[in-house]
């Protein structure tokens, strides 16, 4: 059982503590340790389970649309992702993508857009996706080539181009997509659009297999007509829409990494205290105890940064730097914690589907998506220089 004493920290309200305890009990009873090999079906089923149980109400904003609150509670989504990640990487993924895929609608959507999409997302009846990355535009969003041009009568955008590394690609019912619309050079000429999966001119060009399987695809658009009513926010403000969405969910990526690290620590403690060698247990060796000290310190350091950032955002403060610090520290630390756990398991640690082996595969992508570690370093440095100049 993972240590939950951190819930007593002043970052949390009683509703957060109750949420974590209830979700942990629900996940232990309802989330399978091993999933079927049909990942698409598993993710669809998990989305429906999470929706039926009410957990997805935390992934969207607006009580009128089935949300838990009018605003997305960052501490709640971090706690949910941390808890789900301890039980199942795919369950965490299913929850996270409902939030990330619809987050821009919660933040910038019109009343009609919110009515159309958010309640279905909250109930698990529609699967959402976030389509930002391209073959030559990942961390460098300004290099985006996917383009949308207005028709002569101004009624539709005509979309052409590709998106890749898109989570939920192939199973999503709609995509919040970012395309170059030409209002200005670089990041200032991008617009956010809601693209329904059934539109003519939209195809799944390729399904992508990765080390921790989840639905992932390359998308292709050929003269795909999207009504202007599907525009999210103002034309040319898509970069702002994307960054505001990522500012919420980037902190929750760190929460998922923390959940993986806590599970690895639990597995390592159980292994070390029962594994007999040289007349004692593995835990009796000072080298093992030193490694546990490093793991525990890394976990608590990550948790402090995560819930500081989440608390600050829930107070209405800008958290660009703090969210980057949390993601950088939590994902890198979790990689080290999980690696140490695998080492304690020895040969068993690399046997397929042993929990620490699964965690080893799960953690790797978190150091890349929603801003790679190196990008987080640039963000932190840039924000520090801004603060210094302003002072």
mmCIF file with all atom_site columns, C-alpha atoms in Angstrom, residues 40-130:
data_model
loop_
_atom_site.group_PDB
_atom_site.id
_atom_site.type_symbol
_atom_site.label_atom_id
_atom_site.label_alt_id
_atom_site.label_comp_id
_atom_site.label_asym_id
_atom_site.label_entity_id
_atom_site.label_seq_id
_atom_site.pdbx_PDB_ins_code
_atom_site.Cartn_x
_atom_site.Cartn_y
_atom_site.Cartn_z
_atom_site.occupancy
_atom_site.B_iso_or_equiv
_atom_site.pdbx_formal_charge
_atom_site.auth_seq_id
_atom_site.auth_comp_id
_atom_site.auth_asym_id
_atom_site.auth_atom_id
_atom_site.pdbx_PDB_model_num
ATOM 1  C CA . UNK A 1 40  ? -8.381  -0.015 -28.544 1.00 0.00 ? 40  UNK A CA 1
ATOM 2  C CA . UNK A 1 41  ? -11.220 -1.953 -26.933 1.00 0.00 ? 41  UNK A CA 1
ATOM 3  C CA . UNK A 1 42  ? -9.563  -1.785 -23.521 1.00 0.00 ? 42  UNK A CA 1
ATOM 4  C CA . UNK A 1 43  ? -9.281  1.998  -23.723 1.00 0.00 ? 43  UNK A CA 1
ATOM 5  C CA . UNK A 1 44  ? -12.878 2.374  -24.876 1.00 0.00 ? 44  UNK A CA 1
ATOM 6  C CA . UNK A 1 45  ? -14.004 0.172  -21.990 1.00 0.00 ? 45  UNK A CA 1
ATOM 7  C CA . UNK A 1 46  ? -11.891 2.118  -19.481 1.00 0.00 ? 46  UNK A CA 1
ATOM 8  C CA . UNK A 1 47  ? -13.299 5.443  -20.669 1.00 0.00 ? 47  UNK A CA 1
ATOM 9  C CA . UNK A 1 48  ? -16.808 4.081  -20.219 1.00 0.00 ? 48  UNK A CA 1
ATOM 10 C CA . UNK A 1 49  ? -15.964 2.666  -16.775 1.00 0.00 ? 49  UNK A CA 1
ATOM 11 C CA . UNK A 1 50  ? -14.456 5.956  -15.631 1.00 0.00 ? 50  UNK A CA 1
ATOM 12 C CA . UNK A 1 51  ? -17.438 7.852  -16.995 1.00 0.00 ? 51  UNK A CA 1
ATOM 13 C CA . UNK A 1 52  ? -20.040 5.562  -15.445 1.00 0.00 ? 52  UNK A CA 1
ATOM 14 C CA . UNK A 1 53  ? -18.309 5.826  -12.056 1.00 0.00 ? 53  UNK A CA 1
ATOM 15 C CA . UNK A 1 54  ? -18.241 9.640  -12.262 1.00 0.00 ? 54  UNK A CA 1
ATOM 16 C CA . UNK A 1 55  ? -14.465 10.104 -12.289 1.00 0.00 ? 55  UNK A CA 1
ATOM 17 C CA . UNK A 1 56  ? -14.427 11.805 -15.689 1.00 0.00 ? 56  UNK A CA 1
ATOM 18 C CA . UNK A 1 57  ? -16.516 14.649 -14.281 1.00 0.00 ? 57  UNK A CA 1
ATOM 19 C CA . UNK A 1 58  ? -13.188 15.921 -12.946 1.00 0.00 ? 58  UNK A CA 1
ATOM 20 C CA . UNK A 1 59  ? -11.633 16.023 -16.423 1.00 0.00 ? 59  UNK A CA 1
ATOM 21 C CA . UNK A 1 60  ? -13.869 18.828 -17.708 1.00 0.00 ? 60  UNK A CA 1
ATOM 22 C CA . UNK A 1 61  ? -14.998 22.226 -16.471 1.00 0.00 ? 61  UNK A CA 1
ATOM 23 C CA . UNK A 1 62  ? -18.572 23.480 -15.989 1.00 0.00 ? 62  UNK A CA 1
ATOM 24 C CA . UNK A 1 63  ? -21.226 21.906 -13.792 1.00 0.00 ? 63  UNK A CA 1
ATOM 25 C CA . UNK A 1 64  ? -23.806 22.610 -16.510 1.00 0.00 ? 64  UNK A CA 1
ATOM 26 C CA . UNK A 1 65  ? -21.981 20.024 -18.641 1.00 0.00 ? 65  UNK A CA 1
ATOM 27 C CA . UNK A 1 66  ? -21.650 17.289 -16.022 1.00 0.00 ? 66  UNK A CA 1
ATOM 28 C CA . UNK A 1 67  ? -18.379 18.505 -14.519 1.00 0.00 ? 67  UNK A CA 1
ATOM 29 C CA . UNK A 1 68  ? -17.501 18.233 -10.844 1.00 0.00 ? 68  UNK A CA 1
ATOM 30 C CA . UNK A 1 69  ? -16.934 22.004 -10.708 1.00 0.00 ? 69  UNK A CA 1
ATOM 31 C CA . UNK A 1 70  ? -17.126 25.139 -12.809 1.00 0.00 ? 70  UNK A CA 1
ATOM 32 C CA . UNK A 1 71  ? -13.330 25.147 -13.140 1.00 0.00 ? 71  UNK A CA 1
ATOM 33 C CA . UNK A 1 72  ? -10.989 22.202 -13.641 1.00 0.00 ? 72  UNK A CA 1
ATOM 34 C CA . UNK A 1 73  ? -9.452  21.393 -10.251 1.00 0.00 ? 73  UNK A CA 1
ATOM 35 C CA . UNK A 1 74  ? -5.751  20.829 -10.951 1.00 0.00 ? 74  UNK A CA 1
ATOM 36 C CA . UNK A 1 75  ? -5.094  19.149 -7.616  1.00 0.00 ? 75  UNK A CA 1
ATOM 37 C CA . UNK A 1 76  ? -7.951  16.736 -8.276  1.00 0.00 ? 76  UNK A CA 1
ATOM 38 C CA . UNK A 1 77  ? -6.710  15.704 -11.713 1.00 0.00 ? 77  UNK A CA 1
ATOM 39 C CA . UNK A 1 78  ? -3.173  15.244 -10.381 1.00 0.00 ? 78  UNK A CA 1
ATOM 40 C CA . UNK A 1 79  ? -4.435  13.062 -7.529  1.00 0.00 ? 79  UNK A CA 1
ATOM 41 C CA . UNK A 1 80  ? -6.611  11.061 -9.925  1.00 0.00 ? 80  UNK A CA 1
ATOM 42 C CA . UNK A 1 81  ? -3.752  10.485 -12.357 1.00 0.00 ? 81  UNK A CA 1
ATOM 43 C CA . UNK A 1 82  ? -1.347  9.573  -9.563  1.00 0.00 ? 82  UNK A CA 1
ATOM 44 C CA . UNK A 1 83  ? -3.830  7.082  -8.112  1.00 0.00 ? 83  UNK A CA 1
ATOM 45 C CA . UNK A 1 84  ? -4.840  5.528  -11.430 1.00 0.00 ? 84  UNK A CA 1
ATOM 46 C CA . UNK A 1 85  ? -1.196  5.261  -12.540 1.00 0.00 ? 85  UNK A CA 1
ATOM 47 C CA . UNK A 1 86  ? -0.396  3.173  -9.468  1.00 0.00 ? 86  UNK A CA 1
ATOM 48 C CA . UNK A 1 87  ? -3.074  0.707  -10.565 1.00 0.00 ? 87  UNK A CA 1
ATOM 49 C CA . UNK A 1 88  ? -2.863  0.836  -14.363 1.00 0.00 ? 88  UNK A CA 1
ATOM 50 C CA . UNK A 1 89  ? -1.008  2.923  -16.923 1.00 0.00 ? 89  UNK A CA 1
ATOM 51 C CA . UNK A 1 90  ? -3.859  2.481  -19.416 1.00 0.00 ? 90  UNK A CA 1
ATOM 52 C CA . UNK A 1 91  ? -6.469  3.636  -16.897 1.00 0.00 ? 91  UNK A CA 1
ATOM 53 C CA . UNK A 1 92  ? -4.393  6.757  -16.277 1.00 0.00 ? 92  UNK A CA 1
ATOM 54 C CA . UNK A 1 93  ? -4.070  7.258  -20.043 1.00 0.00 ? 93  UNK A CA 1
ATOM 55 C CA . UNK A 1 94  ? -7.827  6.915  -20.575 1.00 0.00 ? 94  UNK A CA 1
ATOM 56 C CA . UNK A 1 95  ? -8.581  9.543  -17.940 1.00 0.00 ? 95  UNK A CA 1
ATOM 57 C CA . UNK A 1 96  ? -5.816  11.921 -19.001 1.00 0.00 ? 96  UNK A CA 1
ATOM 58 C CA . UNK A 1 97  ? -6.765  12.003 -22.662 1.00 0.00 ? 97  UNK A CA 1
ATOM 59 C CA . UNK A 1 98  ? -10.387 12.799 -21.874 1.00 0.00 ? 98  UNK A CA 1
ATOM 60 C CA . UNK A 1 99  ? -9.088  15.846 -20.024 1.00 0.00 ? 99  UNK A CA 1
ATOM 61 C CA . UNK A 1 100 ? -6.370  16.920 -22.438 1.00 0.00 ? 100 UNK A CA 1
ATOM 62 C CA . UNK A 1 101 ? -8.516  16.249 -25.495 1.00 0.00 ? 101 UNK A CA 1
ATOM 63 C CA . UNK A 1 102 ? -11.391 18.381 -24.234 1.00 0.00 ? 102 UNK A CA 1
ATOM 64 C CA . UNK A 1 103 ? -9.496  20.843 -22.029 1.00 0.00 ? 103 UNK A CA 1
ATOM 65 C CA . UNK A 1 104 ? -9.392  23.565 -24.670 1.00 0.00 ? 104 UNK A CA 1
ATOM 66 C CA . UNK A 1 105 ? -13.184 23.332 -24.993 1.00 0.00 ? 105 UNK A CA 1
ATOM 67 C CA . UNK A 1 106 ? -13.561 23.735 -21.218 1.00 0.00 ? 106 UNK A CA 1
ATOM 68 C CA . UNK A 1 107 ? -11.314 26.809 -21.337 1.00 0.00 ? 107 UNK A CA 1
ATOM 69 C CA . UNK A 1 108 ? -12.216 28.482 -24.637 1.00 0.00 ? 108 UNK A CA 1
ATOM 70 C CA . UNK A 1 109 ? -15.315 26.801 -26.044 1.00 0.00 ? 109 UNK A CA 1
ATOM 71 C CA . UNK A 1 110 ? -18.545 28.553 -26.943 1.00 0.00 ? 110 UNK A CA 1
ATOM 72 C CA . UNK A 1 111 ? -21.726 27.582 -25.158 1.00 0.00 ? 111 UNK A CA 1
ATOM 73 C CA . UNK A 1 112 ? -22.743 25.479 -28.161 1.00 0.00 ? 112 UNK A CA 1
ATOM 74 C CA . UNK A 1 113 ? -19.377 23.681 -28.250 1.00 0.00 ? 113 UNK A CA 1
ATOM 75 C CA . UNK A 1 114 ? -19.486 22.934 -24.544 1.00 0.00 ? 114 UNK A CA 1
ATOM 76 C CA . UNK A 1 115 ? -23.025 21.602 -24.777 1.00 0.00 ? 115 UNK A CA 1
ATOM 77 C CA . UNK A 1 116 ? -22.120 19.436 -27.754 1.00 0.00 ? 116 UNK A CA 1
ATOM 78 C CA . UNK A 1 117 ? -18.944 17.825 -26.410 1.00 0.00 ? 117 UNK A CA 1
ATOM 79 C CA . UNK A 1 118 ? -18.251 18.205 -22.684 1.00 0.00 ? 118 UNK A CA 1
ATOM 80 C CA . UNK A 1 119 ? -21.186 16.300 -21.211 1.00 0.00 ? 119 UNK A CA 1
ATOM 81 C CA . UNK A 1 120 ? -20.428 13.324 -23.476 1.00 0.00 ? 120 UNK A CA 1
ATOM 82 C CA . UNK A 1 121 ? -16.767 13.428 -22.434 1.00 0.00 ? 121 UNK A CA 1
ATOM 83 C CA . UNK A 1 122 ? -17.732 13.539 -18.746 1.00 0.00 ? 122 UNK A CA 1
ATOM 84 C CA . UNK A 1 123 ? -20.032 10.524 -19.144 1.00 0.00 ? 123 UNK A CA 1
ATOM 85 C CA . UNK A 1 124 ? -17.472 8.567  -21.145 1.00 0.00 ? 124 UNK A CA 1
ATOM 86 C CA . UNK A 1 125 ? -19.754 8.554  -24.195 1.00 0.00 ? 125 UNK A CA 1
ATOM 87 C CA . UNK A 1 126 ? -17.314 10.387 -26.487 1.00 0.00 ? 126 UNK A CA 1
ATOM 88 C CA . UNK A 1 127 ? -13.559 9.902  -26.695 1.00 0.00 ? 127 UNK A CA 1
ATOM 89 C CA . UNK A 1 128 ? -11.432 13.033 -27.027 1.00 0.00 ? 128 UNK A CA 1
ATOM 90 C CA . UNK A 1 129 ? -7.984  13.667 -28.514 1.00 0.00 ? 129 UNK A CA 1
ATOM 91 C CA . UNK A 1 130 ? -5.480  16.534 -28.721 1.00 0.00 ? 130 UNK A CA 1
#
